Amino acid sequence: MKEKVLFICLIVLMLAGCSYSPVPQLNKNKNTEKNLSKEESQESMKTFLLIGVDSRGEEDSRADAVILARYFPEQQKLKLASIMRDSYVKIPGYKYGYNKINAAYYYGGSELLKKIIQENFDVKVDHVAVIDFKGFVKMVDLLAPDGVMVDVNQEIIDDMSIEASTGKNVLHGEEILKYVRFRHDDESDFGRVERQQEVLVQLKTGFINQISSFEGMVALPSIIEKGMSYLDTDIGMKTIMEMGSQVVFQSPDSVETLRIPVEGSYKDEIYPQSGAVLKMDYSKNKEALQEFFSR
């Protein structure tokens, strides 16, 4: 049986979008200046759903990486919240009522995933980006052509047949995919989520560094055009181009991460239709996600 794989759904092109703020810049020299209220700032921010699917082009696939991203322009802070693939959630229209969140993409694609996140966690998704294994490998090499520095141990090297030595290594597309797929240790999917977020942040940085020169800015349209061919998204090319041009000037100074379910808010259960799941305390996790995205 094919191993279910959780990998990073990264599109730093989407993170460029998270760095794009539609809030008008206020002229600080005018006496009429007024600060935006917290509510107005929240309304202006967009939430991006990044979905990684466990396929190399096949039609039937599951969402093994589910990441919510939101940028806070005033604090120049990016927030990433990963929802564990085995999270047991209510699925609208599903005959059993509940199943793992990674099954939702198989049943109803990104639109169903958006509904699930809205109904289970009260988070409205504004835009979606989906990427599969092939696209991920190409995207890594596009956005970080010099590779990504990661720390690998012998267990990961042996299990995933990674060509590396223990300790810090610079890895490229296929090897990075193996690195973020690894799950056969005591940390299981929890460690894999940490590696997702780790590499996602590094790819964001690599992308920003790549386009932070005159030559990089000139190359930006072609980078975006290539990147768009690797993913399925509801954002048009024109909007992506506008977003990409902003990332150099509004790139986040810091990145904060969260994992759902949060510590102490779930227990392991087994259900006939789902297998092993993480049964969550919904009120605790909804509250944690709401608090994370509100400050």
Short mmCIF file of C-alpha atoms in Angstrom, two decimals:
data_model
loop_
_atom_site.label_atom_id
_atom_site.label_comp_id
_atom_site.label_asym_id
_atom_site.label_seq_id
_atom_site.Cartn_x
_atom_site.Cartn_y
_atom_site.Cartn_z
CA MET A 1 0.00 0.00 0.00
CA LYS A 2 1.29 3.42 -0.95
CA GLU A 3 2.59 5.35 2.04
CA LYS A 4 0.53 8.46 2.76
CA VAL A 5 2.88 11.37 2.59
CA LEU A 6 2.75 14.73 4.31
CA PHE A 7 4.98 17.29 2.69
CA ILE A 8 5.25 21.03 2.58
CA CYS A 9 2.89 22.85 0.37
CA LEU A 10 4.97 25.80 -0.30
CA ILE A 11 4.49 28.45 -2.71
CA VAL A 12 6.56 31.36 -1.70
CA LEU A 13 4.69 33.07 -4.48
CA MET A 14 1.71 32.77 -2.16
CA LEU A 15 3.77 34.02 0.75
CA ALA A 16 4.60 36.98 -1.41
CA GLY A 17 0.87 37.45 -1.48
CA CYS A 18 0.74 37.24 2.29
CA SER A 19 3.23 40.09 2.29
CA TYR A 20 1.03 42.21 0.07
CA SER A 21 -1.15 44.58 2.04
CA PRO A 22 -4.14 46.35 0.48
CA VAL A 23 -4.15 48.81 3.37
CA PRO A 24 -3.43 52.29 2.00
CA GLN A 25 -0.25 53.90 3.26
CA LEU A 26 -1.00 56.94 5.40
CA ASN A 27 0.87 60.18 4.92
CA LYS A 28 2.56 60.73 8.25
CA ASN A 29 3.08 64.41 7.51
CA LYS A 30 -0.62 65.15 7.51
CA ASN A 31 -2.47 66.19 10.62
CA THR A 32 -5.43 64.15 9.43
CA GLU A 33 -3.54 60.92 9.88
CA LYS A 34 -5.36 58.29 11.88
CA ASN A 35 -4.34 54.79 12.78
CA LEU A 36 -6.33 51.86 11.57
CA SER A 37 -8.27 50.11 14.31
CA LYS A 38 -7.45 46.52 15.11
CA GLU A 39 -10.74 45.44 13.54
CA GLU A 40 -10.03 47.35 10.32
CA SER A 41 -6.54 45.85 10.13
CA GLN A 42 -7.92 42.35 10.63
CA GLU A 43 -10.49 42.86 7.86
CA SER A 44 -7.76 43.98 5.44
CA MET A 45 -5.65 40.85 5.95
CA LYS A 46 -6.04 37.79 3.77
CA THR A 47 -5.78 34.17 4.85
CA PHE A 48 -4.11 31.77 2.43
CA LEU A 49 -4.66 28.02 2.46
CA LEU A 50 -1.62 26.09 1.22
CA ILE A 51 -2.40 22.47 0.34
CA GLY A 52 0.14 19.74 -0.40
CA VAL A 53 -1.32 16.65 -2.07
CA ASP A 54 0.13 13.15 -2.04
CA SER A 55 0.40 12.56 -5.78
CA ARG A 56 2.67 12.96 -8.77
CA GLY A 57 -0.09 13.97 -11.14
CA GLU A 58 -2.76 11.36 -10.34
CA GLU A 59 -6.34 12.63 -10.10
CA ASP A 60 -7.19 10.94 -6.78
CA SER A 61 -5.15 12.41 -3.97
CA ARG A 62 -5.38 13.52 -0.36
CA ALA A 63 -4.27 16.71 1.32
CA ASP A 64 -1.34 15.64 3.43
CA ALA A 65 -0.20 19.18 4.14
CA VAL A 66 -2.70 21.81 5.25
CA ILE A 67 -1.19 25.17 6.15
CA LEU A 68 -2.93 28.47 6.86
CA ALA A 69 -0.84 31.58 6.26
CA ARG A 70 -1.55 35.18 7.20
CA TYR A 71 0.64 38.27 7.08
CA PHE A 72 0.46 41.13 9.60
CA PRO A 73 1.80 44.20 7.78
CA GLU A 74 1.97 46.51 10.80
CA GLN A 75 4.22 44.10 12.71
CA GLN A 76 5.85 42.74 9.51
CA LYS A 77 5.09 39.29 10.83
CA LEU A 78 4.03 36.14 8.98
CA LYS A 79 2.05 33.42 10.76
CA LEU A 80 1.78 29.81 9.64
CA ALA A 81 -0.66 27.36 11.23
CA SER A 82 -0.36 23.69 10.23
CA ILE A 83 -3.34 21.40 10.71
CA MET A 84 -2.25 17.81 11.30
CA ARG A 85 -3.39 15.47 8.54
CA ASP A 86 -4.97 13.01 11.02
CA SER A 87 -7.08 15.70 12.72
CA TYR A 88 -10.61 14.33 13.09
CA VAL A 89 -12.97 16.99 11.76
CA LYS A 90 -16.61 17.42 10.81
CA ILE A 91 -17.00 17.16 7.03
CA PRO A 92 -20.12 18.78 5.51
CA GLY A 93 -22.16 16.28 3.51
CA TYR A 94 -20.05 13.30 4.53
CA LYS A 95 -22.17 10.24 5.40
CA TYR A 96 -20.24 9.42 8.58
CA GLY A 97 -20.11 13.03 9.70
CA TYR A 98 -16.42 13.03 10.67
CA ASN A 99 -13.15 11.91 9.15
CA LYS A 100 -9.49 12.92 8.89
CA ILE A 101 -8.94 16.34 7.38
CA ASN A 102 -6.59 14.88 4.77
CA ALA A 103 -9.53 12.88 3.34
CA ALA A 104 -11.53 16.04 2.63
CA TYR A 105 -9.51 16.94 -0.47
CA TYR A 106 -10.22 13.48 -1.91
CA TYR A 107 -13.97 13.95 -1.33
CA GLY A 108 -14.42 17.54 -2.41
CA GLY A 109 -11.17 19.28 -3.29
CA SER A 110 -10.04 22.65 -2.01
CA GLU A 111 -13.57 24.06 -1.77
CA LEU A 112 -14.54 21.39 0.74
CA LEU A 113 -11.36 22.01 2.72
CA LYS A 114 -12.21 25.71 2.90
CA LYS A 115 -15.67 24.87 4.26
CA ILE A 116 -14.21 22.49 6.84
CA ILE A 117 -11.78 25.11 8.13
CA GLN A 118 -14.56 27.69 8.30
CA GLU A 119 -17.02 25.39 10.11
CA ASN A 120 -14.56 23.69 12.47
CA PHE A 121 -12.29 26.62 13.33
CA ASP A 122 -14.23 29.72 12.23
CA VAL A 123 -11.39 30.85 9.94
CA LYS A 124 -12.36 32.24 6.54
CA VAL A 125 -9.99 31.28 3.73
CA ASP A 126 -9.54 33.97 1.06
CA HIS A 127 -7.23 32.22 -1.39
CA VAL A 128 -6.01 28.67 -2.03
CA ALA A 129 -2.86 27.20 -3.58
CA VAL A 130 -2.40 23.48 -4.28
CA ILE A 131 0.84 21.71 -5.18
CA ASP A 132 1.78 18.03 -5.69
CA PHE A 133 5.09 16.16 -5.40
CA LYS A 134 6.31 17.02 -8.89
CA GLY A 135 5.43 20.67 -8.48
CA PHE A 136 7.04 20.81 -5.06
CA VAL A 137 10.37 19.48 -6.29
CA LYS A 138 10.43 21.97 -9.17
CA MET A 139 9.32 24.83 -6.90
CA VAL A 140 12.11 24.16 -4.41
CA ASP A 141 14.74 24.28 -7.14
CA LEU A 142 13.16 27.40 -8.65
CA LEU A 143 12.96 29.38 -5.42
CA ALA A 144 16.16 28.09 -3.78
CA PRO A 145 18.50 27.21 -6.66
CA ASP A 146 21.45 27.08 -4.25
CA GLY A 147 19.64 24.54 -2.07
CA VAL A 148 18.21 24.55 1.44
CA MET A 149 20.28 24.02 4.59
CA VAL A 150 18.77 21.40 6.92
CA ASP A 151 19.99 19.25 9.80
CA VAL A 152 19.58 15.53 9.11
CA ASN A 153 20.26 12.57 11.38
CA GLN A 154 21.25 9.02 10.44
CA GLU A 155 17.72 7.74 10.97
CA ILE A 156 16.34 10.08 8.30
CA ILE A 157 19.24 9.31 5.93
CA ASP A 158 18.78 5.54 6.20
CA ASP A 159 14.97 5.53 6.06
CA MET A 160 14.63 7.92 3.11
CA SER A 161 17.86 7.02 1.27
CA ILE A 162 19.03 10.62 1.35
CA GLU A 163 22.47 11.33 -0.09
CA ALA A 164 23.84 13.29 2.83
CA SER A 165 25.96 13.04 5.96
CA THR A 166 24.72 13.54 9.49
CA GLY A 167 24.46 17.16 10.55
CA LYS A 168 23.97 20.27 8.42
CA ASN A 169 23.52 19.64 4.69
CA VAL A 170 22.46 21.69 1.68
CA LEU A 171 19.75 19.70 -0.08
CA HIS A 172 17.82 20.28 -3.30
CA GLY A 173 14.34 19.44 -4.61
CA GLU A 174 14.10 15.63 -4.52
CA GLU A 175 16.17 15.34 -1.34
CA ILE A 176 14.16 18.06 0.40
CA LEU A 177 10.98 16.18 -0.53
CA LYS A 178 12.41 13.07 1.15
CA TYR A 179 13.43 15.14 4.18
CA VAL A 180 9.93 16.48 4.75
CA ARG A 181 8.29 13.10 4.06
CA PHE A 182 10.13 11.30 6.87
CA ARG A 183 7.87 10.16 9.71
CA HIS A 184 9.32 6.91 11.08
CA ASP A 185 10.62 8.06 14.43
CA ASP A 186 9.14 8.81 17.85
CA GLU A 187 7.91 12.22 16.68
CA SER A 188 5.99 10.72 13.72
CA ASP A 189 3.77 13.31 11.99
CA PHE A 190 4.50 15.89 14.67
CA GLY A 191 8.16 16.03 13.67
CA ARG A 192 7.16 16.10 10.03
CA VAL A 193 5.00 19.18 10.57
CA GLU A 194 7.98 20.92 12.20
CA ARG A 195 10.11 20.09 9.15
CA GLN A 196 7.38 21.43 6.88
CA GLN A 197 7.40 24.77 8.63
CA GLU A 198 11.20 24.86 8.85
CA VAL A 199 11.70 24.40 5.12
CA LEU A 200 8.79 26.66 4.24
CA VAL A 201 10.42 29.54 6.10
CA GLN A 202 13.80 28.85 4.50
CA LEU A 203 12.30 28.81 1.02
CA LYS A 204 10.58 32.12 1.71
CA THR A 205 13.93 33.58 2.71
CA GLY A 206 15.67 32.08 -0.31
CA PHE A 207 13.07 33.55 -2.64
CA ILE A 208 13.34 37.02 -1.10
CA ASN A 209 17.15 36.91 -1.28
CA GLN A 210 17.00 35.81 -4.91
CA ILE A 211 14.88 38.79 -6.00
CA SER A 212 16.42 41.42 -3.73
CA SER A 213 18.76 42.67 -6.43
CA PHE A 214 18.25 44.51 -9.69
CA GLU A 215 18.88 41.29 -11.62
CA GLY A 216 16.44 39.46 -9.36
CA MET A 217 13.71 42.02 -9.89
CA VAL A 218 14.22 41.78 -13.66
CA ALA A 219 13.90 37.99 -13.41
CA LEU A 220 10.83 38.14 -11.14
CA PRO A 221 8.18 37.89 -13.90
CA SER A 222 9.76 34.72 -15.33
CA ILE A 223 10.12 33.20 -11.84
CA ILE A 224 6.45 33.86 -11.14
CA GLU A 225 5.37 32.50 -14.53
CA LYS A 226 7.31 29.28 -13.94
CA GLY A 227 6.05 28.97 -10.38
CA MET A 228 2.44 29.40 -11.47
CA SER A 229 2.81 26.42 -13.79
CA TYR A 230 3.62 24.18 -10.80
CA LEU A 231 0.47 24.90 -8.82
CA ASP A 232 -3.27 25.20 -8.95
CA THR A 233 -4.51 28.45 -7.42
CA ASP A 234 -7.51 30.76 -7.50
CA ILE A 235 -5.28 33.84 -7.78
CA GLY A 236 -4.71 35.19 -11.28
CA MET A 237 -1.35 35.97 -12.84
CA LYS A 238 -1.94 39.74 -12.72
CA THR A 239 -2.58 39.66 -8.97
CA ILE A 240 0.43 37.41 -8.38
CA MET A 241 2.63 39.83 -10.30
CA GLU A 242 1.38 42.73 -8.19
CA MET A 243 1.98 40.74 -5.02
CA GLY A 244 5.43 39.59 -6.07
CA SER A 245 6.60 43.14 -6.71
CA GLN A 246 5.71 44.05 -3.13
CA VAL A 247 7.52 41.23 -1.34
CA VAL A 248 10.96 42.84 -1.56
CA PHE A 249 9.70 45.92 0.27
CA GLN A 250 7.27 44.27 2.67
CA SER A 251 8.93 40.95 3.45
CA PRO A 252 8.19 39.74 6.99
CA ASP A 253 10.82 40.27 9.66
CA SER A 254 9.61 37.26 11.66
CA VAL A 255 7.61 34.08 11.22
CA GLU A 256 5.49 32.50 13.94
CA THR A 257 4.14 28.96 13.73
CA LEU A 258 1.36 26.94 15.33
CA ARG A 259 0.34 23.30 15.14
CA ILE A 260 -3.27 22.15 15.33
CA PRO A 261 -4.22 20.30 17.45
CA VAL A 262 -2.33 22.10 20.19
CA GLU A 263 -0.60 20.28 23.02
CA GLY A 264 -2.99 18.67 25.53
CA SER A 265 -6.07 19.17 23.34
CA TYR A 266 -6.42 15.79 21.64
CA LYS A 267 -6.29 12.05 22.15
CA ASP A 268 -5.57 9.10 19.87
CA GLU A 269 -8.67 7.22 18.74
CA ILE A 270 -9.53 4.61 16.11
CA TYR A 271 -12.70 4.64 14.02
CA PRO A 272 -13.77 2.05 11.39
CA GLN A 273 -14.16 4.60 8.58
CA SER A 274 -10.98 6.53 9.41
CA GLY A 275 -8.43 4.36 11.19
CA ALA A 276 -6.16 6.09 13.70
CA VAL A 277 -7.09 9.75 14.23
CA LEU A 278 -6.39 12.71 16.47
CA LYS A 279 -9.70 13.43 18.19
CA MET A 280 -9.59 17.08 19.16
CA ASP A 281 -11.13 19.28 21.77
CA TYR A 282 -12.69 21.62 19.22
CA SER A 283 -13.27 24.54 21.54
CA LYS A 284 -9.61 24.56 22.68
CA ASN A 285 -8.24 24.36 19.14
CA LYS A 286 -10.66 26.90 17.72
CA GLU A 287 -9.71 29.27 20.53
CA ALA A 288 -5.98 28.65 19.97
CA LEU A 289 -6.25 29.32 16.23
CA GLN A 290 -8.39 32.41 16.72
CA GLU A 291 -5.95 33.81 19.29
CA PHE A 292 -2.95 33.00 17.09
CA PHE A 293 -4.36 34.94 14.15
CA SER A 294 -5.71 37.86 16.18
CA ARG A 295 -2.52 39.20 17.77
#
